[in-house]
Amino acid sequence: MKDVAFGQYYPVESFVHRLDPRLKLVFLIAYIVAIFLADSFCGLAVCAGALILIIAFARVPLRKILRSVRGILFLVVFTAVLNVLFYTGDTVWADWWIFTITKEGVIFSARLILRLILLVMCSCMLTYTTTPVALTDGIESLLTPLKWIRFPVHELALIMSIALRFIPILMDETERIKNAQKARGADFESGGLVKKVRAIIPILIPLLLSAFRRADELGDAMDARCYTGGKHRTKYKKLRFSWRDLIAFFLIAAVMTGVVLLRVYGWAPL
Amino acid sequence: MRITAEHLSYTYNAGSPFACAALKDVSLTIEEGEFFGMIGHTGSGKSTFVQHLNGLLRVPSSLKKYKKKKLKKGQTPPPETVLTVGEFDLTNKKTDFRALRKHVGMVFQYPEYQLFADTVEADVAFGLKNFSEKKPTDEEKKAAVKAALEIVGLSYEELKDKSPFELSGGQKRRVAIAGVIVTRPEVLVLDEPAAGLDPLGKKEVMELLHKLHREWCKTVVIVSHDMDEISENCTRAAVFSEGNVKYVLPPKELFSHSEELLALGLDIPLTARLSAALKKRGVELDCDFTVDSFVESVLRLNGGASAENEVAPEQTETAPEWKGGAE
């Protein structure tokens, strides 16, 4: 069960943890744009440098961050190999049957690998350093302009935060039901695919029932407190920008400028 | 089956920022034939302990490694963790845990939430199918399910084809218990078996457990935080607090530690509270804190008064005057 905890919040106090979630979201989007704008190793190095700075200040163990990359390792290697083999370029290094390995292909693949790794690491840094509640608050706040076209932003954010909140609860519940069925001799490990799928039924049915029961109870509890969404709600935790956010803002601004300058003026030996 | 635990420790999420030590060096022995109680408030480690009893939680293997490393350095060797249930050595990874689970039945908190099958019969037979070497015949299955449903006080004919989700709360719990005892475990472990039931339902469940203890399961272990439940029913009880076992005593002796129990944030049975109040006023009672024996000993105070003399509430107020009759 612990493996599912991909990108789970890592509770420590740090500079990055205390940044405004809105800024972190904007940062992530800008960062993703930057790594795809960067068309040289110099540009990507700038991006990587920024990520290293963030990691240094986030106090999340490196082991954890690297583990998040492990999840996409197969995808990365797979795409890279395909690209090396099929990319058409001028400087041919090796040629065999339908495969040609060119200098351009190798460089292209290397950039792709770097991009993917940076992308995953940066996204994970967001979820490692931001609680789900702060994240949905941030999204709600960023989506506020959509309220003008009557888009139910608040309700969307509420659905998101409830869904996120329920993940650990349902995971606990799964564990409990699994244990209860194991105690009755259920076997989830051995057997072929069909047998394994069938073995899930005694977990799935009680789990679904309990999810519905919890949803009902939550609905009742919200009704009992006269919950209504909408514009008159105030927030327990107000989002505020601080000097930290200003520093982070300058960092992303610097990265963006660097990447764009490198691209436009083309000082790119590689 | 005798249950022995020595120096048992368990930490949830070990090695992460969420780490939480649930058991710290627990040693406990439960003899065969006992009706054993475990009491402690939420988070005291009692549920964690019982989950070890059928291998749902395991003694972490890192503990053994750690032990070896320490020994090499020539430091004092940490005490060896022992956990056995009858023949089964639960510290050994190679133990057949499925065979163990056949002998140790485990009823979780709110067991009715684990029901899943279309019919009551199929649900109760689930464990039977899982534990049998070869597929049980329909007759065997029927006989076993019928016996299990009947011992928990339900009618087989009436319920076998019903969906378990149509039943009332009390019936669901009985069906769930039947689903565990259908394989005739020698040891039955129940985590808060009476939680969420009304007083009558509680009484019925406890009566059912005594019946099971007499007829089917040699050893019964219950986890509870209700002192009255423990004092009324158990032969011995262990008090858990913050991952440690504070005392293991028969209820009678346990409640002579009333003040310590209160300090641990536990309730004490009404009878114990009453005798503590009487003791304060100089009246010593000799009773084992079940309601019957309490009434007996109060009546004995009254100069051996016969049972016809009811003890009226206002008479308890005048308790100090009976001092002479205490011995």
Coordinates of C-alpha atoms in Angstrom, one line a residue:
Chain A
M1 CA 0.0 0.0 0.0
K2 CA 2.9 2.3 0.7
D3 CA 3.9 2.4 -2.9
V4 CA 0.8 4.3 -3.9
A5 CA 2.0 7.2 -1.8
F6 CA 3.6 8.7 -4.9
G7 CA 4.1 12.4 -4.3
Q8 CA 2.6 12.3 -0.9
Y9 CA 3.0 15.3 1.3
Y10 CA 6.3 15.2 3.3
P11 CA 5.8 17.1 6.6
V12 CA 8.8 19.1 7.5
E13 CA 9.3 22.9 8.1
S14 CA 11.1 24.5 5.3
F15 CA 11.4 27.6 3.1
V16 CA 9.7 25.8 0.2
H17 CA 6.9 24.4 2.4
R18 CA 6.0 27.9 3.5
L19 CA 5.7 29.4 0.1
D20 CA 2.2 30.4 -1.1
P21 CA 0.6 27.4 -2.9
R22 CA -0.6 29.7 -5.7
L23 CA 2.9 30.8 -6.4
K24 CA 4.1 27.2 -6.3
L25 CA 1.4 26.3 -8.9
V26 CA 2.4 29.1 -11.1
F27 CA 6.0 28.3 -10.6
L28 CA 5.4 24.7 -11.7
I29 CA 3.5 25.8 -14.8
A30 CA 6.2 28.3 -15.7
Y31 CA 8.9 25.7 -15.0
I32 CA 7.3 23.2 -17.4
V33 CA 7.0 25.9 -20.1
A34 CA 10.7 26.7 -19.4
I35 CA 12.0 23.2 -19.8
F36 CA 10.2 22.8 -23.1
L37 CA 11.3 26.3 -24.3
A38 CA 14.9 25.4 -23.5
D39 CA 16.4 24.0 -26.7
S40 CA 20.0 23.6 -25.6
F41 CA 21.8 21.9 -22.8
C42 CA 22.7 25.4 -21.4
G43 CA 19.0 26.2 -21.1
L44 CA 18.3 22.9 -19.4
A45 CA 21.2 23.4 -17.1
V46 CA 19.6 26.7 -16.0
C47 CA 16.4 24.8 -15.3
A48 CA 18.2 22.0 -13.4
G49 CA 20.1 24.6 -11.4
A50 CA 16.8 26.1 -10.3
L51 CA 15.4 22.7 -9.3
I52 CA 18.6 22.0 -7.3
L53 CA 18.1 25.2 -5.4
I54 CA 14.5 24.3 -4.6
I55 CA 15.5 20.8 -3.4
A56 CA 18.3 22.3 -1.3
F57 CA 15.8 24.5 0.5
A58 CA 12.9 22.0 0.8
R59 CA 14.5 19.6 3.3
V60 CA 12.9 16.6 1.6
P61 CA 15.3 13.7 1.5
L62 CA 16.9 13.2 -1.9
R63 CA 16.1 9.5 -1.7
K64 CA 12.4 10.3 -1.7
I65 CA 12.7 12.5 -4.7
L66 CA 14.7 10.0 -6.7
R67 CA 12.2 7.4 -5.8
S68 CA 9.6 9.4 -7.6
V69 CA 11.7 9.3 -10.8
R70 CA 12.1 5.5 -10.5
G71 CA 8.3 5.3 -11.2
I72 CA 8.8 6.7 -14.8
L73 CA 12.2 5.2 -15.4
F74 CA 10.8 2.6 -17.8
L75 CA 9.0 5.2 -19.8
V76 CA 12.1 7.4 -20.0
V77 CA 14.4 4.7 -21.1
F78 CA 11.9 3.4 -23.6
T79 CA 11.3 6.7 -25.3
A80 CA 15.0 7.5 -25.2
V81 CA 16.0 4.2 -26.9
L82 CA 13.3 4.7 -29.6
N83 CA 14.5 8.2 -30.3
V84 CA 18.1 7.2 -30.5
L85 CA 17.3 4.4 -33.0
F86 CA 14.9 6.3 -35.2
Y87 CA 15.8 10.0 -35.1
T88 CA 17.0 11.1 -38.5
G89 CA 20.0 13.3 -38.5
D90 CA 23.0 14.2 -40.7
T91 CA 26.0 12.9 -38.7
V92 CA 25.6 9.2 -38.8
W93 CA 27.5 7.3 -36.1
A94 CA 26.2 3.8 -36.7
D95 CA 23.9 2.2 -39.2
W96 CA 22.4 -1.2 -39.0
W97 CA 19.3 -2.6 -40.7
I98 CA 16.5 0.0 -40.2
F99 CA 18.2 1.6 -37.3
T100 CA 20.5 4.6 -37.6
I101 CA 22.2 6.2 -34.7
T102 CA 23.1 9.8 -35.4
K103 CA 24.7 12.5 -33.3
E104 CA 21.5 14.6 -33.4
G105 CA 19.4 11.6 -32.3
V106 CA 21.6 11.0 -29.2
I107 CA 21.6 14.7 -28.3
F108 CA 17.8 14.9 -28.8
S109 CA 17.3 11.8 -26.6
A110 CA 19.6 13.1 -23.9
R111 CA 17.6 16.4 -23.8
L112 CA 14.3 14.4 -23.7
I113 CA 15.5 12.3 -20.7
L114 CA 16.6 15.5 -18.9
R115 CA 13.3 17.2 -19.6
L116 CA 11.2 14.2 -18.4
I117 CA 13.2 13.8 -15.2
L118 CA 13.1 17.5 -14.4
L119 CA 9.4 17.6 -15.1
V120 CA 8.6 14.7 -12.7
M121 CA 11.0 15.9 -10.0
C122 CA 9.5 19.4 -10.1
S123 CA 5.9 18.2 -10.0
C124 CA 6.8 15.9 -7.1
M125 CA 8.4 18.8 -5.2
L126 CA 5.1 20.6 -5.4
T127 CA 3.2 17.7 -3.8
Y128 CA 5.9 16.9 -1.3
T129 CA 5.9 20.4 0.0
T130 CA 2.3 21.4 -0.2
T131 CA -0.6 19.9 1.7
P132 CA -3.6 18.8 -0.4
V133 CA -5.7 21.4 1.3
A134 CA -3.3 24.2 0.5
L135 CA -3.1 22.9 -3.0
T136 CA -6.9 23.0 -3.6
D137 CA -7.0 26.4 -1.9
G138 CA -4.4 27.6 -4.4
I139 CA -6.2 26.1 -7.4
E140 CA -9.5 27.7 -6.3
S141 CA -7.8 31.0 -5.9
L142 CA -6.1 30.8 -9.3
L143 CA -9.3 29.8 -11.0
T144 CA -11.3 32.7 -9.6
P145 CA -11.5 34.5 -12.9
L146 CA -13.6 31.6 -14.2
K147 CA -16.3 32.6 -11.7
W148 CA -17.1 35.4 -14.1
I149 CA -18.4 33.0 -16.6
R150 CA -20.4 31.2 -13.9
F151 CA -18.0 28.3 -13.6
P152 CA -18.5 26.6 -10.2
V153 CA -14.9 27.1 -9.0
H154 CA -15.7 26.8 -5.3
E155 CA -17.6 23.5 -5.8
L156 CA -14.9 22.1 -8.0
A157 CA -12.3 22.9 -5.3
L158 CA -14.5 21.4 -2.6
I159 CA -14.9 18.1 -4.7
M160 CA -11.1 18.0 -5.1
S161 CA -10.3 18.5 -1.5
I162 CA -12.9 16.0 -0.3
A163 CA -11.5 13.5 -2.9
L164 CA -7.9 14.1 -1.7
R165 CA -8.9 13.9 1.9
F166 CA -10.7 10.6 1.4
I167 CA -7.7 8.8 -0.2
P168 CA -5.9 8.1 3.0
I169 CA -9.1 7.2 4.8
L170 CA -10.1 4.7 2.1
M171 CA -6.6 3.3 2.0
D172 CA -6.8 2.6 5.7
E173 CA -10.2 1.1 5.2
T174 CA -8.9 -1.1 2.5
E175 CA -6.1 -2.3 4.7
R176 CA -8.6 -3.1 7.5
I177 CA -10.9 -5.0 5.2
K178 CA -8.0 -6.8 3.7
N179 CA -6.8 -7.9 7.1
A180 CA -10.3 -9.0 8.1
Q181 CA -10.6 -11.2 5.0
K182 CA -7.0 -12.4 5.4
A183 CA -8.0 -13.5 8.9
R184 CA -10.8 -15.5 7.2
G185 CA -8.2 -17.2 5.1
A186 CA -8.4 -15.1 1.9
D187 CA -5.3 -15.3 -0.2
F188 CA -4.4 -12.3 -2.3
E189 CA -0.9 -13.3 -3.3
S190 CA -0.9 -16.6 -5.1
G191 CA -2.8 -17.8 -8.2
G192 CA -3.1 -16.5 -11.7
L193 CA -4.6 -13.2 -12.9
V194 CA -8.2 -14.5 -12.9
K195 CA -7.8 -15.8 -9.4
K196 CA -6.2 -12.6 -8.2
V197 CA -9.0 -10.5 -9.6
R198 CA -11.6 -12.7 -8.0
A199 CA -9.8 -12.4 -4.7
I200 CA -10.4 -8.7 -4.8
I201 CA -14.2 -9.0 -4.7
P202 CA -14.3 -9.5 -0.9
I203 CA -12.4 -6.3 -0.5
L204 CA -14.1 -4.2 -3.2
I205 CA -17.7 -4.7 -2.1
P206 CA -17.2 -3.7 1.6
L207 CA -15.0 -0.9 0.4
L208 CA -17.6 0.5 -1.9
L209 CA -20.3 0.2 0.7
S210 CA -18.2 2.0 3.2
A211 CA -17.3 4.7 0.7
F212 CA -21.0 5.3 0.1
R213 CA -21.8 5.3 3.8
R214 CA -19.1 7.8 4.5
A215 CA -20.2 10.0 1.6
D216 CA -23.8 9.9 3.1
E217 CA -22.5 10.7 6.5
L218 CA -20.4 13.6 5.3
G219 CA -23.3 15.0 3.3
D220 CA -25.5 14.8 6.4
A221 CA -22.8 16.5 8.5
M222 CA -22.5 19.3 6.0
D223 CA -26.2 19.7 5.8
A224 CA -26.5 19.8 9.6
R225 CA -24.0 22.7 9.6
C226 CA -26.0 24.4 6.9
Y227 CA -23.1 24.3 4.5
T228 CA -23.5 26.4 1.4
G229 CA -20.7 27.1 -0.9
G230 CA -20.4 30.3 -2.8
K231 CA -19.3 33.8 -2.4
H232 CA -20.0 34.5 1.3
R233 CA -17.6 31.9 2.6
T234 CA -14.5 33.1 4.4
K235 CA -11.4 31.1 4.8
Y236 CA -9.8 29.8 7.9
K237 CA -6.3 30.1 6.4
K238 CA -6.0 33.1 4.2
L239 CA -3.4 32.9 1.5
R240 CA -0.9 35.7 1.7
F241 CA 2.2 36.6 -0.2
S242 CA 5.3 37.2 1.8
W243 CA 9.0 38.0 1.2
R244 CA 9.7 34.3 0.6
D245 CA 7.3 34.3 -2.3
L246 CA 9.0 37.3 -3.7
I247 CA 12.3 35.5 -3.7
A248 CA 10.8 32.5 -5.4
F249 CA 9.1 34.7 -7.9
F250 CA 12.5 36.2 -8.8
L251 CA 14.0 32.8 -9.1
I252 CA 11.4 31.6 -11.7
A253 CA 11.6 35.0 -13.5
A254 CA 15.4 34.5 -13.7
V255 CA 15.0 31.0 -15.1
M256 CA 12.5 32.1 -17.7
T257 CA 14.6 35.0 -18.8
G258 CA 17.7 32.9 -19.0
V259 CA 16.0 30.2 -21.0
V260 CA 14.4 32.7 -23.4
L261 CA 17.6 34.7 -23.9
L262 CA 19.5 31.5 -24.6
R263 CA 16.9 30.5 -27.1
V264 CA 16.7 33.9 -28.9
Y265 CA 20.4 34.7 -29.0
G266 CA 21.2 31.1 -29.6
W267 CA 24.4 31.0 -27.6
A268 CA 24.2 27.2 -27.6
P269 CA 27.4 25.3 -28.2
L270 CA 25.4 22.0 -27.9
Chain B
M1 CA -2.9 -23.2 22.5
R2 CA -0.8 -21.1 24.8
I3 CA 0.1 -17.6 23.6
T4 CA 3.4 -16.3 24.7
A5 CA 4.9 -12.9 23.9
E6 CA 8.2 -11.6 25.2
H7 CA 9.8 -8.2 24.5
L8 CA 7.5 -7.6 21.6
S9 CA 7.7 -4.1 20.0
Y10 CA 6.1 -2.7 17.0
T11 CA 6.4 0.6 15.2
Y12 CA 4.0 1.8 12.5
N13 CA 5.6 3.5 9.5
A14 CA 9.1 2.8 10.9
G15 CA 11.8 5.0 9.5
S16 CA 9.5 7.7 8.2
P17 CA 8.3 11.0 9.7
F18 CA 5.0 9.3 10.5
A19 CA 6.7 6.7 12.7
C20 CA 4.7 5.8 15.7
A21 CA 5.7 3.3 18.4
A22 CA 2.6 1.2 19.2
L23 CA 4.1 -1.5 21.3
K24 CA 7.2 -1.2 23.5
D25 CA 8.7 -4.3 24.9
V26 CA 5.5 -6.1 25.7
S27 CA 5.6 -9.5 27.5
L28 CA 2.4 -11.4 28.1
T29 CA 1.3 -15.0 28.4
I30 CA -2.2 -16.2 27.8
E31 CA -2.9 -19.8 29.0
E32 CA -5.1 -22.2 27.1
G33 CA -8.7 -22.0 28.3
E34 CA -8.7 -18.5 29.5
F35 CA -11.3 -15.8 28.8
F36 CA -8.7 -13.1 28.6
G37 CA -9.4 -9.4 28.5
M38 CA -7.2 -6.5 27.2
I39 CA -8.1 -3.1 28.3
G40 CA -6.6 0.3 27.6
H41 CA -7.8 3.5 26.0
T42 CA -7.4 4.4 22.3
G43 CA -3.9 4.2 21.1
S44 CA -2.6 2.1 24.0
G45 CA -1.5 -0.7 21.7
K46 CA -4.1 -3.4 22.5
S47 CA -5.4 -3.7 18.9
T48 CA -1.8 -3.8 17.6
F49 CA -1.0 -6.6 20.0
V50 CA -3.9 -8.8 19.0
Q51 CA -3.2 -8.3 15.3
H52 CA 0.1 -10.0 15.9
L53 CA -1.7 -13.1 17.2
N54 CA -2.6 -14.3 13.7
G55 CA 0.2 -12.9 11.8
L56 CA -1.5 -9.8 10.3
L57 CA 1.3 -7.8 11.8
R58 CA 4.7 -9.4 11.9
V59 CA 7.7 -9.0 14.1
P60 CA 9.8 -6.8 11.8
S61 CA 12.8 -8.7 10.5
S62 CA 15.0 -5.6 10.9
L63 CA 14.8 -6.3 14.6
K64 CA 16.8 -9.4 14.2
K65 CA 19.5 -7.8 12.0
Y66 CA 19.8 -5.0 14.5
K67 CA 20.3 -7.6 17.2
K68 CA 23.1 -9.3 15.4
K69 CA 24.9 -6.0 14.7
K70 CA 24.8 -5.0 18.3
L71 CA 26.1 -8.4 19.4
K72 CA 29.2 -8.1 17.2
K73 CA 30.1 -4.8 18.8
G74 CA 30.1 -6.6 22.1
Q75 CA 27.5 -4.4 23.7
T76 CA 24.7 -5.8 25.9
P77 CA 22.5 -7.9 23.6
P78 CA 18.9 -6.6 23.4
P79 CA 16.4 -9.2 24.7
E80 CA 15.2 -11.6 22.1
T81 CA 11.6 -11.2 20.8
V82 CA 9.5 -14.2 21.3
L83 CA 6.0 -14.7 20.0
T84 CA 4.4 -18.1 19.9
V85 CA 0.9 -19.3 19.6
G86 CA 0.8 -23.0 20.4
E87 CA 3.2 -24.7 18.1
F88 CA 3.6 -21.7 15.8
D89 CA 6.6 -19.5 16.1
L90 CA 5.5 -16.1 14.8
T91 CA 8.9 -14.6 14.7
N92 CA 9.9 -17.0 12.0
K93 CA 9.1 -15.9 8.4
K94 CA 8.7 -19.4 7.2
T95 CA 5.8 -20.1 9.5
D96 CA 2.6 -21.2 7.7
F97 CA 0.5 -18.2 8.6
R98 CA -2.6 -19.5 6.8
A99 CA -2.5 -22.6 9.0
L100 CA -2.1 -20.3 12.0
R101 CA -5.1 -18.2 11.0
K102 CA -7.2 -21.4 10.8
H103 CA -6.5 -21.9 14.5
V104 CA -6.7 -18.3 15.6
G105 CA -10.0 -16.7 14.6
M106 CA -10.0 -12.9 14.6
V107 CA -13.1 -10.8 14.8
F108 CA -12.3 -7.1 14.0
Q109 CA -14.0 -4.0 15.2
Y110 CA -17.4 -3.6 13.5
P111 CA -17.0 -7.0 11.8
E112 CA -20.3 -6.4 9.9
Y113 CA -18.5 -4.1 7.6
Q114 CA -16.5 -7.1 6.1
L115 CA -19.6 -8.9 4.8
F116 CA -19.6 -9.0 1.0
A117 CA -21.3 -12.1 -0.4
D118 CA -24.8 -12.3 -2.0
T119 CA -26.2 -14.6 0.6
V120 CA -25.6 -15.2 4.3
E121 CA -24.7 -18.8 3.6
A122 CA -22.0 -17.8 1.1
D123 CA -20.5 -15.2 3.4
V124 CA -20.3 -17.6 6.4
A125 CA -18.8 -20.3 4.1
F126 CA -16.1 -18.0 2.8
G127 CA -13.6 -18.9 5.5
L128 CA -14.5 -22.5 5.2
K129 CA -13.7 -22.6 1.5
N130 CA -10.4 -20.7 2.1
F131 CA -9.1 -23.0 4.8
S132 CA -10.1 -26.4 3.5
E133 CA -7.4 -28.5 1.8
K134 CA -9.9 -29.8 -0.7
K135 CA -13.1 -28.1 -1.8
P136 CA -15.8 -28.9 0.9
T137 CA -18.8 -30.8 -0.4
D138 CA -22.2 -29.1 -0.2
E139 CA -23.3 -31.2 2.7
E140 CA -20.1 -30.4 4.7
K141 CA -20.5 -26.8 3.9
K142 CA -24.2 -26.7 4.9
A143 CA -23.6 -28.6 8.1
A144 CA -20.8 -26.2 9.2
V145 CA -22.6 -23.1 8.2
K146 CA -25.8 -24.3 10.0
A147 CA -23.9 -25.1 13.2
A148 CA -22.1 -21.7 13.1
L149 CA -25.3 -19.7 12.5
E150 CA -27.1 -21.7 15.2
I151 CA -24.5 -21.2 17.9
V152 CA -24.6 -17.4 17.3
G153 CA -28.3 -17.6 17.8
L154 CA -29.6 -17.3 14.2
S155 CA -31.9 -19.5 12.2
Y156 CA -30.2 -21.2 9.3
E157 CA -33.3 -21.9 7.4
E158 CA -34.6 -18.4 7.7
L159 CA -31.4 -16.5 6.8
K160 CA -29.3 -18.7 4.5
D161 CA -30.6 -17.2 1.2
K162 CA -31.0 -13.6 2.4
S163 CA -28.5 -10.9 1.5
P164 CA -26.4 -10.0 4.5
F165 CA -27.1 -6.4 3.8
E166 CA -30.8 -6.8 4.5
L167 CA -30.2 -7.8 8.1
S168 CA -30.4 -5.7 11.2
G169 CA -27.2 -4.4 12.8
G170 CA -27.2 -7.0 15.5
Q171 CA -27.9 -9.8 13.1
K172 CA -25.1 -8.6 10.7
R173 CA -22.6 -8.8 13.6
R174 CA -23.7 -12.3 14.5
V175 CA -23.4 -13.4 10.9
A176 CA -19.9 -11.9 10.8
I177 CA -18.9 -13.7 13.9
A178 CA -20.3 -16.9 12.5
G179 CA -18.1 -16.3 9.4
V180 CA -15.0 -16.4 11.6
I181 CA -15.9 -19.3 14.0
V182 CA -17.2 -21.5 11.2
T183 CA -13.7 -23.1 10.9
R184 CA -13.7 -23.9 14.6
P185 CA -10.6 -21.9 15.7
E186 CA -9.1 -22.9 19.0
V187 CA -8.4 -19.3 19.9
L188 CA -10.9 -16.6 19.2
V189 CA -9.7 -13.0 19.3
L190 CA -12.3 -10.2 19.3
D191 CA -11.6 -6.5 19.0
E192 CA -14.3 -4.5 20.7
P193 CA -17.0 -7.1 20.1
A194 CA -19.7 -5.1 21.7
A195 CA -18.8 -1.7 20.2
G196 CA -21.8 0.3 19.0
L197 CA -24.4 -2.0 20.3
D198 CA -27.2 -1.1 22.7
P199 CA -27.0 -2.5 26.3
L200 CA -29.2 -5.5 25.5
G201 CA -27.1 -6.2 22.3
K202 CA -23.9 -5.9 24.4
K203 CA -25.3 -8.4 27.0
E204 CA -26.3 -10.8 24.2
V205 CA -22.9 -10.6 22.6
M206 CA -21.1 -11.3 25.8
E207 CA -23.4 -14.2 26.5
L208 CA -22.7 -15.6 23.1
L209 CA -18.9 -15.3 23.8
H210 CA -19.3 -17.3 27.0
K211 CA -21.3 -19.9 25.1
L212 CA -18.5 -20.1 22.4
H213 CA -15.9 -20.4 25.1
R214 CA -17.7 -23.3 26.7
E215 CA -18.5 -25.2 23.6
W216 CA -16.3 -24.2 20.7
C217 CA -13.2 -22.2 21.3
K218 CA -10.8 -23.1 24.1
T219 CA -9.4 -19.6 24.5
V220 CA -11.2 -16.3 24.1
V221 CA -9.4 -13.0 24.0
I222 CA -11.4 -9.8 24.0
V223 CA -10.2 -6.2 23.6
S224 CA -12.3 -3.6 25.2
H225 CA -12.2 -0.2 26.9
D226 CA -15.3 -1.0 28.9
M227 CA -14.2 -1.9 32.4
D228 CA -17.6 -3.4 33.3
E229 CA -17.4 -5.7 30.3
I230 CA -13.9 -6.9 31.4
S231 CA -14.6 -7.3 35.1
E232 CA -17.8 -9.2 34.5
N233 CA -16.5 -11.6 32.0
C234 CA -12.8 -12.2 32.1
T235 CA -10.6 -14.7 34.0
R236 CA -7.7 -12.3 33.7
A237 CA -7.1 -9.0 32.1
A238 CA -4.1 -7.0 30.9
V239 CA -4.0 -3.3 31.2
F240 CA -2.3 -1.5 28.2
S241 CA -1.1 2.0 28.4
E242 CA 1.1 3.8 25.8
G243 CA 2.3 0.5 24.3
N244 CA 3.2 -1.2 27.6
V245 CA 1.4 -3.8 29.7
K246 CA 1.0 -2.2 33.1
Y247 CA -0.7 -5.2 34.9
V248 CA -1.9 -8.6 34.2
L249 CA -4.2 -9.7 37.0
P250 CA -7.6 -11.3 37.6
P251 CA -10.3 -8.5 37.6
K252 CA -10.7 -8.8 41.3
E253 CA -7.1 -7.8 42.0
L254 CA -6.9 -5.5 39.1
F255 CA -9.5 -3.2 40.6
S256 CA -7.7 -2.9 43.9
H257 CA -5.4 -0.7 41.7
S258 CA -8.3 1.6 41.2
E259 CA -6.4 4.8 41.6
E260 CA -3.6 3.8 39.2
L261 CA -6.3 2.9 36.7
L262 CA -7.9 6.2 37.0
A263 CA -4.6 7.9 36.6
L264 CA -4.1 6.0 33.3
G265 CA -7.3 7.6 32.1
L266 CA -9.3 4.3 32.4
D267 CA -12.7 3.9 33.9
I268 CA -13.2 1.4 36.7
P269 CA -16.3 -0.6 37.2
L270 CA -19.2 0.9 39.1
T271 CA -18.8 -1.8 41.8
A272 CA -15.2 -0.9 42.3
R273 CA -16.1 2.8 42.5
L274 CA -18.7 2.0 45.1
S275 CA -16.3 -0.1 47.2
A276 CA -13.7 2.6 46.9
A277 CA -16.2 5.1 48.2
L278 CA -17.1 2.8 51.1
K279 CA -13.4 2.2 51.8
K280 CA -12.9 5.9 52.2
R281 CA -15.5 5.9 54.9
G282 CA -13.8 2.9 56.6
V283 CA -15.8 0.0 55.2
E284 CA -13.8 -2.8 53.6
L285 CA -15.6 -5.0 51.2
D286 CA -14.4 -8.4 50.2
C287 CA -15.8 -9.0 46.8
D288 CA -14.6 -9.7 43.2
F289 CA -16.4 -6.7 41.7
T290 CA -19.1 -8.6 39.8
V291 CA -22.5 -7.2 40.6
D292 CA -23.6 -10.4 42.4
S293 CA -20.6 -10.7 44.7
F294 CA -20.8 -7.0 45.5
V295 CA -24.4 -7.3 46.6
E296 CA -23.5 -10.4 48.6
S297 CA -20.8 -8.6 50.5
V298 CA -22.9 -5.6 51.1
L299 CA -25.6 -7.8 52.5
R300 CA -23.0 -9.6 54.7
L301 CA -22.1 -6.2 56.2
N302 CA -25.6 -5.9 57.5
G303 CA -24.8 -8.5 60.1
G304 CA -25.4 -11.4 57.8
A305 CA -28.9 -10.1 56.8
S306 CA -30.9 -12.4 54.6
A307 CA -31.3 -11.6 50.9
E308 CA -34.9 -10.5 51.6
N309 CA -33.7 -7.4 53.2
E310 CA -33.3 -5.1 50.2
V311 CA -30.6 -2.5 50.4
A312 CA -32.5 0.8 49.9
P313 CA -30.5 3.7 48.4
E314 CA -30.7 5.9 51.5
Q315 CA -29.2 3.1 53.5
T316 CA -26.0 3.2 51.6
E317 CA -25.5 6.7 52.8
T318 CA -25.4 5.4 56.4
A319 CA -22.6 3.0 55.5
P320 CA -20.1 4.2 58.1
E321 CA -22.3 3.0 60.9
W322 CA -22.0 -0.6 59.8
K323 CA -18.3 -0.6 60.5
G324 CA -18.5 -3.3 63.1
G325 CA -20.2 -5.7 60.7
A326 CA -17.5 -5.5 58.1
E327 CA -15.4 -8.5 59.3

